[in-house]
Every structure is written in C-alpha cells, then in structure tokens.
mmCIF file of C-alpha atoms and ligand atoms in Angstrom:
data_model
loop_
_atom_site.group_PDB
_atom_site.id
_atom_site.type_symbol
_atom_site.label_atom_id
_atom_site.label_comp_id
_atom_site.label_asym_id
_atom_site.label_seq_id
_atom_site.Cartn_x
_atom_site.Cartn_y
_atom_site.Cartn_z
ATOM 1 C CA MET A 170 4.523 23.196 -4.606
ATOM 2 C CA SER A 171 3.292 19.651 -4.672
ATOM 3 C CA LYS A 172 -0.039 18.371 -6.181
ATOM 4 C CA ILE A 173 -1.723 15.073 -5.427
ATOM 5 C CA VAL A 174 -4.779 13.916 -7.266
ATOM 6 C CA LEU A 175 -6.961 11.346 -5.459
ATOM 7 C CA ILE A 176 -9.147 9.105 -7.495
ATOM 8 C CA GLY A 177 -11.777 7.384 -5.301
ATOM 9 C CA CYS A 178 -13.065 9.160 -2.183
ATOM 10 C CA GLY A 179 -14.612 6.258 -0.331
ATOM 11 C CA ALA A 180 -13.484 5.090 3.171
ATOM 12 C CA VAL A 181 -9.842 4.794 2.191
ATOM 13 C CA GLY A 182 -9.679 7.844 -0.086
ATOM 14 C CA ALA A 183 -11.454 10.187 2.341
ATOM 15 C CA THR A 184 -9.161 9.082 5.223
ATOM 16 C CA PHE A 185 -6.115 9.571 3.043
ATOM 17 C CA ALA A 186 -7.357 13.012 2.189
ATOM 18 C CA TYR A 187 -7.720 13.846 5.848
ATOM 19 C CA THR A 188 -4.206 12.521 6.466
ATOM 20 C CA VAL A 189 -2.728 14.768 3.749
ATOM 21 C CA LEU A 190 -4.526 17.795 5.380
ATOM 22 C CA VAL A 191 -3.484 16.910 8.919
ATOM 23 C CA LYS A 192 0.147 16.192 8.077
ATOM 24 C CA GLY A 193 0.498 18.859 5.449
ATOM 25 C CA ILE A 194 1.789 16.360 2.881
ATOM 26 C CA ALA A 195 1.068 18.438 -0.244
ATOM 27 C CA THR A 196 0.118 21.959 -1.173
ATOM 28 C CA GLU A 197 -2.700 20.857 -3.502
ATOM 29 C CA LEU A 198 -5.179 17.981 -3.335
ATOM 30 C CA VAL A 199 -7.759 17.376 -6.091
ATOM 31 C CA ILE A 200 -10.398 14.736 -5.439
ATOM 32 C CA ILE A 201 -12.117 12.849 -8.308
ATOM 33 C CA ASP A 202 -14.933 10.289 -7.728
ATOM 34 C CA VAL A 203 -17.875 9.009 -9.779
ATOM 35 C CA ASN A 204 -19.968 9.814 -6.721
ATOM 36 C CA GLN A 205 -19.601 13.577 -7.084
ATOM 37 C CA GLU A 206 -22.008 14.481 -4.211
ATOM 38 C CA LYS A 207 -20.000 12.375 -1.693
ATOM 39 C CA ALA A 208 -16.722 13.819 -3.000
ATOM 40 C CA LEU A 209 -18.013 17.385 -2.880
ATOM 41 C CA GLY A 210 -19.198 16.792 0.740
ATOM 42 C CA ASP A 211 -15.699 15.558 1.685
ATOM 43 C CA VAL A 212 -14.031 18.564 -0.123
ATOM 44 C CA LEU A 213 -16.229 21.041 1.903
ATOM 45 C CA ASP A 214 -15.661 19.210 5.146
ATOM 46 C CA LEU A 215 -11.892 19.122 4.623
ATOM 47 C CA ASN A 216 -11.785 22.759 3.660
ATOM 48 C CA HIS A 217 -13.632 23.711 6.832
ATOM 49 C CA GLY A 218 -10.616 22.422 8.702
ATOM 50 C CA LEU A 219 -8.049 24.421 6.746
ATOM 51 C CA MET A 220 -7.773 27.212 9.414
ATOM 52 C CA LEU A 221 -6.867 24.539 11.869
ATOM 53 C CA ALA A 222 -4.428 22.529 9.898
ATOM 54 C CA HIS A 223 -1.949 23.278 7.013
ATOM 55 C CA PRO A 224 -2.282 25.756 4.279
ATOM 56 C CA MET A 225 -3.258 23.925 1.083
ATOM 57 C CA ARG A 226 -5.872 23.848 -1.746
ATOM 58 C CA ILE A 227 -8.464 21.076 -1.685
ATOM 59 C CA SER A 228 -10.868 20.874 -4.542
ATOM 60 C CA LEU A 229 -13.312 18.654 -6.393
ATOM 61 C CA GLY A 230 -11.975 17.894 -9.809
ATOM 62 C CA ASN A 231 -12.037 15.854 -12.971
ATOM 63 C CA TYR A 232 -9.485 14.112 -15.188
ATOM 64 C CA PRO A 233 -8.088 17.264 -16.829
ATOM 65 C CA ASP A 234 -6.931 18.248 -13.304
ATOM 66 C CA CYS A 235 -4.464 15.325 -13.494
ATOM 67 C CA ALA A 236 -2.273 17.670 -15.498
ATOM 68 C CA GLY A 237 0.818 18.597 -13.406
ATOM 69 C CA ALA A 238 0.050 16.207 -10.613
ATOM 70 C CA ASP A 239 3.184 14.797 -8.897
ATOM 71 C CA ILE A 240 1.265 11.782 -7.625
ATOM 72 C CA VAL A 241 -2.059 10.321 -8.726
ATOM 73 C CA VAL A 242 -3.334 8.027 -5.880
ATOM 74 C CA ILE A 243 -5.928 5.500 -6.833
ATOM 75 C CA THR A 244 -8.282 4.175 -4.187
ATOM 76 C CA ALA A 245 -11.230 3.857 -6.445
ATOM 77 C CA GLY A 246 -13.024 0.640 -6.891
ATOM 78 C CA ALA A 247 -15.160 -1.965 -5.421
ATOM 79 C CA ALA A 248 -14.339 -2.730 -1.707
ATOM 80 C CA GLN A 249 -13.830 -6.192 -0.346
ATOM 81 C CA ARG A 250 -17.091 -7.789 0.846
ATOM 82 C CA PRO A 251 -17.186 -9.803 4.067
ATOM 83 C CA GLY A 252 -15.707 -13.176 3.274
ATOM 84 C CA GLU A 253 -14.552 -12.161 -0.162
ATOM 85 C CA THR A 254 -10.839 -12.668 -1.002
ATOM 86 C CA ARG A 255 -8.872 -9.847 -2.563
ATOM 87 C CA ILE A 256 -8.535 -11.863 -5.684
ATOM 88 C CA ASP A 257 -12.355 -12.140 -6.021
ATOM 89 C CA LEU A 258 -12.269 -8.445 -6.405
ATOM 90 C CA MET A 259 -9.935 -8.634 -9.327
ATOM 91 C CA ASN A 260 -12.319 -8.725 -12.260
ATOM 92 C CA ARG A 261 -14.583 -6.035 -10.870
ATOM 93 C CA ASN A 262 -11.609 -3.655 -10.389
ATOM 94 C CA VAL A 263 -9.669 -4.385 -13.642
ATOM 95 C CA ALA A 264 -12.583 -2.867 -15.613
ATOM 96 C CA ILE A 265 -12.656 0.242 -13.471
ATOM 97 C CA PHE A 266 -8.934 0.673 -13.878
ATOM 98 C CA ASP A 267 -9.068 0.355 -17.627
ATOM 99 C CA SER A 268 -11.306 3.496 -17.719
ATOM 100 C CA ILE A 269 -9.348 5.480 -14.965
ATOM 101 C CA ILE A 270 -5.855 4.911 -16.375
ATOM 102 C CA LYS A 271 -6.797 5.806 -19.825
ATOM 103 C CA GLN A 272 -8.217 9.165 -18.590
ATOM 104 C CA VAL A 273 -5.211 9.895 -16.253
ATOM 105 C CA THR A 274 -2.678 9.259 -18.974
ATOM 106 C CA GLN A 275 -4.538 11.525 -21.397
ATOM 107 C CA TYR A 276 -3.612 14.517 -19.105
ATOM 108 C CA ASN A 277 -0.466 13.423 -17.411
ATOM 109 C CA GLN A 278 2.578 11.556 -18.578
ATOM 110 C CA ASN A 279 5.156 12.500 -15.967
ATOM 111 C CA GLY A 280 3.597 11.793 -12.521
ATOM 112 C CA ILE A 281 3.696 8.782 -10.231
ATOM 113 C CA LEU A 282 0.788 6.397 -9.984
ATOM 114 C CA LEU A 283 0.190 5.091 -6.419
ATOM 115 C CA ILE A 284 -2.304 2.249 -6.241
ATOM 116 C CA ALA A 285 -4.158 1.044 -3.118
ATOM 117 C CA THR A 286 -7.241 -0.606 -4.729
ATOM 118 C CA ASN A 287 -7.225 -4.411 -4.163
ATOM 119 C CA PRO A 288 -5.963 -6.746 -5.260
ATOM 120 C CA VAL A 289 -3.212 -4.105 -5.145
ATOM 121 C CA ASP A 290 -0.306 -6.157 -6.713
ATOM 122 C CA ILE A 291 -2.445 -7.272 -9.624
ATOM 123 C CA LEU A 292 -3.891 -3.734 -10.152
ATOM 124 C CA THR A 293 -0.400 -2.120 -9.943
ATOM 125 C CA GLN A 294 0.643 -4.453 -12.711
ATOM 126 C CA VAL A 295 -2.454 -3.676 -14.722
ATOM 127 C CA ALA A 296 -1.873 0.033 -14.195
ATOM 128 C CA LEU A 297 1.754 -0.346 -15.341
ATOM 129 C CA LYS A 298 0.706 -2.041 -18.513
ATOM 130 C CA LEU A 299 -2.285 0.219 -19.236
ATOM 131 C CA SER A 300 -0.253 3.423 -18.555
ATOM 132 C CA GLY A 301 2.916 2.451 -20.418
ATOM 133 C CA TRP A 302 4.744 4.476 -17.747
ATOM 134 C CA PRO A 303 8.263 3.454 -16.592
ATOM 135 C CA LYS A 304 8.089 0.778 -13.812
ATOM 136 C CA GLU A 305 9.778 3.227 -11.302
ATOM 137 C CA ARG A 306 6.618 5.470 -11.479
ATOM 138 C CA VAL A 307 3.956 2.862 -10.993
ATOM 139 C CA ILE A 308 3.782 1.871 -7.326
ATOM 140 C CA GLY A 309 1.349 -0.087 -5.186
ATOM 141 C CA SER A 310 1.004 0.267 -1.441
ATOM 142 C CA GLY A 311 2.195 -3.379 -1.351
ATOM 143 C CA THR A 312 2.963 -4.811 2.054
ATOM 144 C CA LEU A 313 3.651 -1.509 3.874
ATOM 145 C CA LEU A 314 0.339 -1.852 5.790
ATOM 146 C CA ASP A 315 0.987 -5.567 6.477
ATOM 147 C CA SER A 316 4.511 -4.693 7.755
ATOM 148 C CA SER A 317 3.125 -2.011 10.049
ATOM 149 C CA ARG A 318 0.684 -4.596 11.415
ATOM 150 C CA PHE A 319 3.429 -7.054 11.858
ATOM 151 C CA ARG A 320 5.582 -4.579 13.729
ATOM 152 C CA TYR A 321 2.743 -3.494 15.893
ATOM 153 C CA LEU A 322 1.937 -7.125 16.914
ATOM 154 C CA ILE A 323 5.696 -7.883 17.669
ATOM 155 C CA ALA A 324 6.003 -4.665 19.581
ATOM 156 C CA GLU A 325 2.800 -5.500 21.524
ATOM 157 C CA HIS A 326 4.100 -8.897 22.355
ATOM 158 C CA LEU A 327 7.447 -7.618 23.573
ATOM 159 C CA GLY A 328 5.994 -4.507 25.287
ATOM 160 C CA VAL A 329 7.908 -1.965 23.234
ATOM 161 C CA ASP A 330 7.296 0.877 20.803
ATOM 162 C CA PRO A 331 6.460 -0.380 17.209
ATOM 163 C CA ARG A 332 9.004 2.172 15.922
ATOM 164 C CA SER A 333 11.737 0.282 17.762
ATOM 165 C CA VAL A 334 10.905 -2.936 15.965
ATOM 166 C CA HIS A 335 12.142 -3.778 12.423
ATOM 167 C CA GLY A 336 10.667 -6.475 10.249
ATOM 168 C CA SER A 337 8.918 -6.937 6.960
ATOM 169 C CA ILE A 338 6.072 -8.700 5.443
ATOM 170 C CA ILE A 339 6.870 -9.128 1.745
ATOM 171 C CA GLY A 340 5.219 -10.698 -1.389
ATOM 172 C CA GLU A 341 1.594 -10.517 -2.214
ATOM 173 C CA HIS A 342 -0.604 -8.025 -0.102
ATOM 174 C CA GLY A 343 -2.870 -10.918 0.781
ATOM 175 C CA ASP A 344 -3.150 -14.564 1.611
ATOM 176 C CA SER A 345 0.343 -15.667 0.363
ATOM 177 C CA GLU A 346 2.334 -12.815 2.055
ATOM 178 C CA VAL A 347 5.522 -13.834 3.777
ATOM 179 C CA ALA A 348 6.831 -12.821 7.199
ATOM 180 C CA ILE A 349 10.557 -12.214 7.180
ATOM 181 C CA TRP A 350 11.338 -13.415 10.800
ATOM 182 C CA SER A 351 15.004 -14.007 9.813
ATOM 183 C CA GLY A 352 15.423 -10.164 9.428
ATOM 184 C CA ALA A 353 13.229 -9.119 12.347
ATOM 185 C CA SER A 354 15.027 -7.128 14.979
ATOM 186 C CA VAL A 355 14.506 -5.015 18.117
ATOM 187 C CA ALA A 356 16.989 -2.161 18.789
ATOM 188 C CA GLY A 357 18.983 -3.578 15.972
ATOM 189 C CA VAL A 358 19.303 -7.000 17.598
ATOM 190 C CA SER A 359 17.992 -9.984 15.615
ATOM 191 C CA LEU A 360 14.966 -11.726 17.245
ATOM 192 C CA ASP A 361 17.044 -15.001 16.622
ATOM 193 C CA TYR A 362 20.003 -13.773 18.683
ATOM 194 C CA PRO A 363 20.376 -16.416 21.434
ATOM 195 C CA GLY A 364 22.156 -14.057 23.797
ATOM 196 C CA SER A 365 19.057 -11.805 24.287
ATOM 197 C CA GLY A 366 17.482 -14.391 26.619
ATOM 198 C CA GLU A 367 13.987 -15.361 27.335
ATOM 199 C CA ARG A 368 12.671 -11.729 27.702
ATOM 200 C CA TRP A 369 13.077 -11.118 23.883
ATOM 201 C CA HIS A 370 12.326 -14.709 22.700
ATOM 202 C CA ILE A 371 9.294 -15.237 20.501
ATOM 203 C CA SER A 372 8.506 -18.889 20.267
ATOM 204 C CA PRO A 373 7.532 -20.654 16.939
ATOM 205 C CA ASP A 374 3.910 -20.801 18.108
ATOM 206 C CA GLN A 375 3.791 -17.143 19.050
ATOM 207 C CA ARG A 376 5.401 -16.335 15.640
ATOM 208 C CA GLU A 377 2.723 -18.294 13.934
ATOM 209 C CA ARG A 378 -0.021 -16.421 15.824
ATOM 210 C CA ILE A 379 1.570 -13.078 14.994
ATOM 211 C CA TYR A 380 1.839 -13.972 11.334
ATOM 212 C CA GLU A 381 -1.690 -15.234 11.147
ATOM 213 C CA GLU A 382 -3.114 -12.102 12.837
ATOM 214 C CA THR A 383 -1.146 -9.927 10.368
ATOM 215 C CA ARG A 384 -2.302 -11.976 7.392
ATOM 216 C CA THR A 385 -5.935 -12.039 8.377
ATOM 217 C CA ALA A 386 -6.218 -8.499 9.876
ATOM 218 C CA ALA A 387 -8.191 -7.085 7.055
ATOM 219 C CA TYR A 388 -10.802 -9.918 7.248
ATOM 220 C CA SER A 389 -11.289 -9.421 10.887
ATOM 221 C CA ILE A 390 -11.576 -5.619 10.751
ATOM 222 C CA ILE A 391 -13.978 -5.877 7.783
ATOM 223 C CA GLN A 392 -16.084 -8.307 9.726
ATOM 224 C CA LYS A 393 -16.315 -5.878 12.598
ATOM 225 C CA LYS A 394 -16.783 -2.476 10.795
ATOM 226 C CA GLY A 395 -17.087 -3.140 7.057
ATOM 227 C CA ALA A 396 -13.772 -1.677 5.910
ATOM 228 C CA THR A 397 -10.181 -0.780 6.884
ATOM 229 C CA TYR A 398 -8.978 2.688 6.345
ATOM 230 C CA TYR A 399 -6.997 4.434 9.044
ATOM 231 C CA ALA A 400 -3.762 2.445 8.779
ATOM 232 C CA ILE A 401 -3.868 2.254 4.927
ATOM 233 C CA ALA A 402 -4.380 6.009 4.757
ATOM 234 C CA LEU A 403 -1.307 6.511 6.965
ATOM 235 C CA ALA A 404 0.684 4.112 4.764
ATOM 236 C CA LEU A 405 -0.266 6.032 1.642
ATOM 237 C CA GLY A 406 0.603 9.332 3.272
ATOM 238 C CA ARG A 407 3.987 7.934 4.219
ATOM 239 C CA ILE A 408 4.764 6.865 0.667
ATOM 240 C CA CYS A 409 3.629 10.344 -0.637
ATOM 241 C CA GLU A 410 5.922 11.964 1.952
ATOM 242 C CA ALA A 411 8.889 9.777 0.836
ATOM 243 C CA ILE A 412 8.223 10.727 -2.829
ATOM 244 C CA LEU A 413 7.461 14.479 -2.447
ATOM 245 C CA ASN A 414 10.442 15.082 -0.135
ATOM 246 C CA ASP A 415 12.780 12.666 -1.941
ATOM 247 C CA GLN A 416 13.406 10.846 1.246
ATOM 248 C CA ARG A 417 14.768 7.591 -0.269
ATOM 249 C CA SER A 418 13.007 5.778 2.537
ATOM 250 C CA ILE A 419 13.056 1.958 2.426
ATOM 251 C CA LEU A 420 9.382 0.856 2.324
ATOM 252 C CA PRO A 421 7.903 -2.475 1.306
ATOM 253 C CA VAL A 422 5.904 -1.105 -1.627
ATOM 254 C CA SER A 423 4.742 -3.049 -4.692
ATOM 255 C CA SER A 424 6.580 -2.493 -7.969
ATOM 256 C CA TYR A 425 7.637 -4.528 -10.947
ATOM 257 C CA LEU A 426 10.473 -6.879 -10.064
ATOM 258 C CA GLU A 427 13.344 -7.909 -12.244
ATOM 259 C CA ASP A 428 15.543 -10.588 -10.814
ATOM 260 C CA TYR A 429 14.650 -10.045 -7.183
ATOM 261 C CA HIS A 430 16.122 -13.147 -5.605
ATOM 262 C CA GLY A 431 15.560 -14.695 -9.055
ATOM 263 C CA ILE A 432 11.948 -13.411 -9.250
ATOM 264 C CA SER A 433 11.007 -11.373 -12.366
ATOM 265 C CA GLY A 434 7.912 -10.134 -14.249
ATOM 266 C CA VAL A 435 5.530 -9.569 -11.348
ATOM 267 C CA CYS A 436 4.596 -6.619 -9.146
ATOM 268 C CA MET A 437 4.686 -7.366 -5.434
ATOM 269 C CA GLY A 438 5.838 -5.824 -2.174
ATOM 270 C CA VAL A 439 9.575 -5.918 -1.233
ATOM 271 C CA PRO A 440 11.659 -3.383 0.654
ATOM 272 C CA SER A 441 12.435 -0.666 -1.930
ATOM 273 C CA VAL A 442 14.080 2.781 -1.938
ATOM 274 C CA VAL A 443 11.264 5.326 -2.494
ATOM 275 C CA GLY A 444 12.097 8.878 -3.461
ATOM 276 C CA ARG A 445 11.252 11.716 -5.942
ATOM 277 C CA ASN A 446 11.293 9.470 -9.007
ATOM 278 C CA GLY A 447 9.251 6.625 -7.379
ATOM 279 C CA VAL A 448 10.909 3.265 -6.709
ATOM 280 C CA ALA A 449 14.657 3.740 -7.267
ATOM 281 C CA GLU A 450 15.526 0.067 -6.486
ATOM 282 C CA ALA A 451 14.412 -2.985 -4.640
ATOM 283 C CA VAL A 452 16.669 -3.964 -1.671
ATOM 284 C CA PRO A 453 17.706 -7.581 -1.782
ATOM 285 C CA ILE A 454 17.381 -8.384 1.918
ATOM 286 C CA PRO A 455 18.690 -11.750 2.977
ATOM 287 C CA LEU A 456 16.024 -14.500 3.165
ATOM 288 C CA SER A 457 16.097 -17.998 4.756
ATOM 289 C CA ASP A 458 15.499 -20.860 2.388
ATOM 290 C CA THR A 459 11.830 -21.274 3.711
ATOM 291 C CA GLU A 460 11.253 -17.560 3.247
ATOM 292 C CA LEU A 461 12.584 -17.536 -0.309
ATOM 293 C CA ALA A 462 10.507 -20.605 -1.226
ATOM 294 C CA ALA A 463 7.333 -18.875 0.181
ATOM 295 C CA LEU A 464 8.118 -15.699 -1.669
ATOM 296 C CA LYS A 465 8.588 -17.642 -4.970
ATOM 297 C CA GLU A 466 5.150 -19.275 -4.347
ATOM 298 C CA SER A 467 3.560 -15.889 -3.707
ATOM 299 C CA ALA A 468 5.015 -14.567 -6.964
ATOM 300 C CA GLY A 469 3.791 -17.746 -8.750
ATOM 301 C CA LYS A 470 0.288 -17.234 -7.398
ATOM 302 C CA LEU A 471 0.196 -13.643 -8.590
ATOM 303 C CA LYS A 472 1.420 -14.586 -11.971
ATOM 304 C CA SER A 473 -1.163 -17.257 -12.470
ATOM 305 C CA PHE A 474 -3.939 -14.689 -11.504
ATOM 306 C CA LEU A 475 -2.398 -12.248 -13.982
ATOM 307 C CA SER A 476 -2.396 -14.750 -16.720
ATOM 308 C CA GLU A 477 -6.079 -15.557 -15.976
ATOM 309 C CA ILE A 478 -6.958 -11.902 -16.789
ATOM 310 C CA GLY A 479 -4.596 -11.748 -19.757
ATOM 311 C CA PHE A 480 -1.835 -9.542 -18.249
HETATM 312 P P1 NAD B 723 -15.299 2.457 -0.925
HETATM 313 O O1 NAD B 723 -16.404 1.553 -1.587
HETATM 314 O O2 NAD B 723 -15.632 3.080 0.420
HETATM 315 O O3 NAD B 723 -14.744 3.546 -1.840
HETATM 316 C C1 NAD B 723 -14.482 3.365 -3.211
HETATM 317 C C2 NAD B 723 -14.774 4.645 -3.902
HETATM 318 O O4 NAD B 723 -14.380 4.538 -5.321
HETATM 319 C C3 NAD B 723 -16.203 5.088 -3.869
HETATM 320 O O5 NAD B 723 -16.275 6.442 -3.337
HETATM 321 C C4 NAD B 723 -16.632 5.049 -5.278
HETATM 322 O O6 NAD B 723 -17.590 5.986 -5.664
HETATM 323 C C5 NAD B 723 -15.365 5.203 -6.046
HETATM 324 N N1 NAD B 723 -15.269 4.792 -7.461
HETATM 325 C C6 NAD B 723 -15.802 3.583 -7.881
HETATM 326 N N2 NAD B 723 -15.536 3.486 -9.215
HETATM 327 C C7 NAD B 723 -14.935 4.680 -9.553
HETATM 328 C C8 NAD B 723 -14.476 5.160 -10.855
HETATM 329 N N3 NAD B 723 -14.605 4.472 -11.906
HETATM 330 N N4 NAD B 723 -13.910 6.334 -10.850
HETATM 331 C C9 NAD B 723 -13.793 7.087 -9.634
HETATM 332 N N5 NAD B 723 -14.232 6.672 -8.468
HETATM 333 C C10 NAD B 723 -14.817 5.443 -8.421
HETATM 334 O O7 NAD B 723 -14.074 1.426 -0.695
HETATM 335 P P2 NAD B 723 -12.848 1.626 0.249
HETATM 336 O O8 NAD B 723 -13.183 0.963 1.612
HETATM 337 O O9 NAD B 723 -12.410 3.041 0.252
HETATM 338 O O10 NAD B 723 -11.674 0.771 -0.426
HETATM 339 C C11 NAD B 723 -11.171 1.183 -1.595
HETATM 340 C C12 NAD B 723 -10.174 0.157 -2.182
HETATM 341 O O11 NAD B 723 -9.052 0.063 -1.346
HETATM 342 C C13 NAD B 723 -10.715 -1.261 -2.168
HETATM 343 O O12 NAD B 723 -10.270 -1.976 -3.319
HETATM 344 C C14 NAD B 723 -10.107 -1.836 -0.941
HETATM 345 O O13 NAD B 723 -10.040 -3.319 -1.022
HETATM 346 C C15 NAD B 723 -8.743 -1.228 -1.043
HETATM 347 N N6 NAD B 723 -7.963 -1.291 0.222
HETATM 348 C C16 NAD B 723 -6.576 -1.515 0.056
HETATM 349 C C17 NAD B 723 -5.722 -1.628 1.069
HETATM 350 C C18 NAD B 723 -4.230 -1.835 0.878
HETATM 351 O O14 NAD B 723 -3.482 -2.246 1.842
HETATM 352 N N7 NAD B 723 -3.828 -1.752 -0.382
HETATM 353 C C19 NAD B 723 -6.320 -1.414 2.380
HETATM 354 C C20 NAD B 723 -7.589 -1.177 2.526
HETATM 355 C C21 NAD B 723 -8.479 -1.140 1.462
#
C-alpha cells in the first residue's frame, strides 16, 4: 500500500495525477486544492479511467487526509507568468507555503515532502525550515527536469536514444543552472574522449546552444502554451517511484547540502541517491574548475535570495 497526497491540482498537479494513474505509481492518491470544483472535476475524470489503468483509489481530500501519506507532493502556487523569472514568483509562493506546510505537519510527521512549485530550490528550503522535518525527507524536483531536457537535446544532436545519454544539469533549477559537460557520456564513453572521432564530437558552439536551450526551455514553452507540465509530471512520477520502491536511483533532486564540493547551507539539485527514506546521500561527481566555480555562484545566488526573504 502506498499513499500520495497531491496539493495543487493545476496544470502540473493534474498531469502528475494522470501520470500516477497511468503508471500505477501508488495505491492511493488524494488531491487537495483551494479550487475544489476544479479538483473534483479532475478526481471524477481520473476515476473514469480506472477500469482502463491501474487499480487505485483517487479522491478529493483535505489536510486531515495527509495522515499516513508516504509522500506529499506540492505543486500548489502561482505559476510563472510570461517573462517572469522564477525568483519573481518567490514572495507570492512563500506565503502560500507557510499556510500549506503548517497544515500538512499538523497531520503527518513521518512522510516525505516533494516540492515542485517554483522557485523550487528556495521553496524546498522554506519547506524544510517550516516543517522541521529531517533534511532527507524534504526534496525538491531540482534539476531532474533540466537534466532530462539536456539529455534529450544531446541525444537529438547525436541521433541516439536519450536513455543512452548520461549527463546532468546541477545547481539552481533556473537561470544559474550548470551543465556538467565534463561528465556527459554516450554508451559510457565521455563526450570529451578524442578517440570517438567527429561523429560523436559536440563543438563548444553546439554545447553552448544545447545549454541555452535547456536553460531557457521553460520560458519558450510558457511563451507558446502558457505552462509546462508533461515532462515535470513525469519527473515527479519518477522521484515517487524511486521513493516508494526504494530504488536508490541517482537523480539530480534538490535537497539541503552539507559540504558538497565545499557548498553548505542551501538546497539545490545535485545527483543524489533517492530511496524509501528520501535522499540518502548526495553523490560528489567530479567537476571541472569552471563547473565548480559556476556551481558555487549558483549556490551564492540562491543564498542571497534566501536571505532576502529571511530564511
Ligand atoms: P497552475 O496555476 O495551473 O496550478 C496551481 C494550482 O495551485 C491551482 O490549481 C491553484 O488552485 C492551486 N493553489 C494555489 N494556492 C493553493 C493553496 N494555498 N492550497 C492548495 N492549492 C493551491 O500552475 P501550474 O502550471 O500547475 O504550476 C504549478 C507550480 O509548478 C508553479 O510554481 C510552476 O512554476 C511550477 N513548475 C515547476 C517545475 C519544476 O521543474 N520544478 C516545472 C513546471 C512548473
């Protein structure tokens, strides 16, 4: 038996709920939203697919239903407006989190909080402080989505399956995120390996284009259709699978770092072992000097935003 409570059933939340149903990720899903009509509509619509998907219970709920939840996924909040940076969203969403986390922790002390609301690294740290839960059990979706975009773009460039490409985006989920080209590989072979020849070479200009497209993907999708939700819903589903099945998968999620390449006191995305108890450990992947400097800058930027809001 596994229970997920979803708080926020907008574009991201509803798509995540559909992902849980289609992939059979949990046996129970409870949906909470201030917009109860919309959430009830989604609950009915999802239940009407039960005969065609996986057996599970899907219901509209309220905060007392957080009792016994293995994972509380938070996608509630104000969405990014066209042209608005994730950090601009900060103050609007901190206030929403203040109210949500107080109510969740009133009914649940042993679950895992999984945050997607932006700015996700800041709000993961806000949730960590407000909940008082151990750092292992407060997780942000971090740079899993960005890493998936990165791997897709590398794969598209090379004409191979994204699942055959390895590589991470780390740091802030946002403008200061860092592409780890030094660790990127295809079929286990480093993209920097000179013996691979021209076929597998990605020039500095092409690398810059891939990084820029990754970094600005949300802006360009929001410009076109108002929100991004399919890939983030899959990313959240993947994290839930790793937790509920104790997979100990290495995923670039956001959690509170202590001496990660010398970086401490901030939540941001780095490759981490994810299993039944949340984030078991951050994996200290090798970084070039430039990558490390960029990661430290990203951490510094997040810390200064945190201090602006008193966290
Ligand atoms: P949306 O506006 O469609 O949905 C937000 C939902 O939250 C709405 O249904 C709203 O009623 C609900 N809500 C607002 N305040 C609430 C409260 N106090 N309690 C319960 N529910 C509340 O927005 P969206 O497109 O679904 O995006 C949701 C969040 O996810 C945004 O912050 C967005 O930036 C973020 N996001 C994150 C990533 C990522 O990689 N982490 C990717 C995409 C979107």
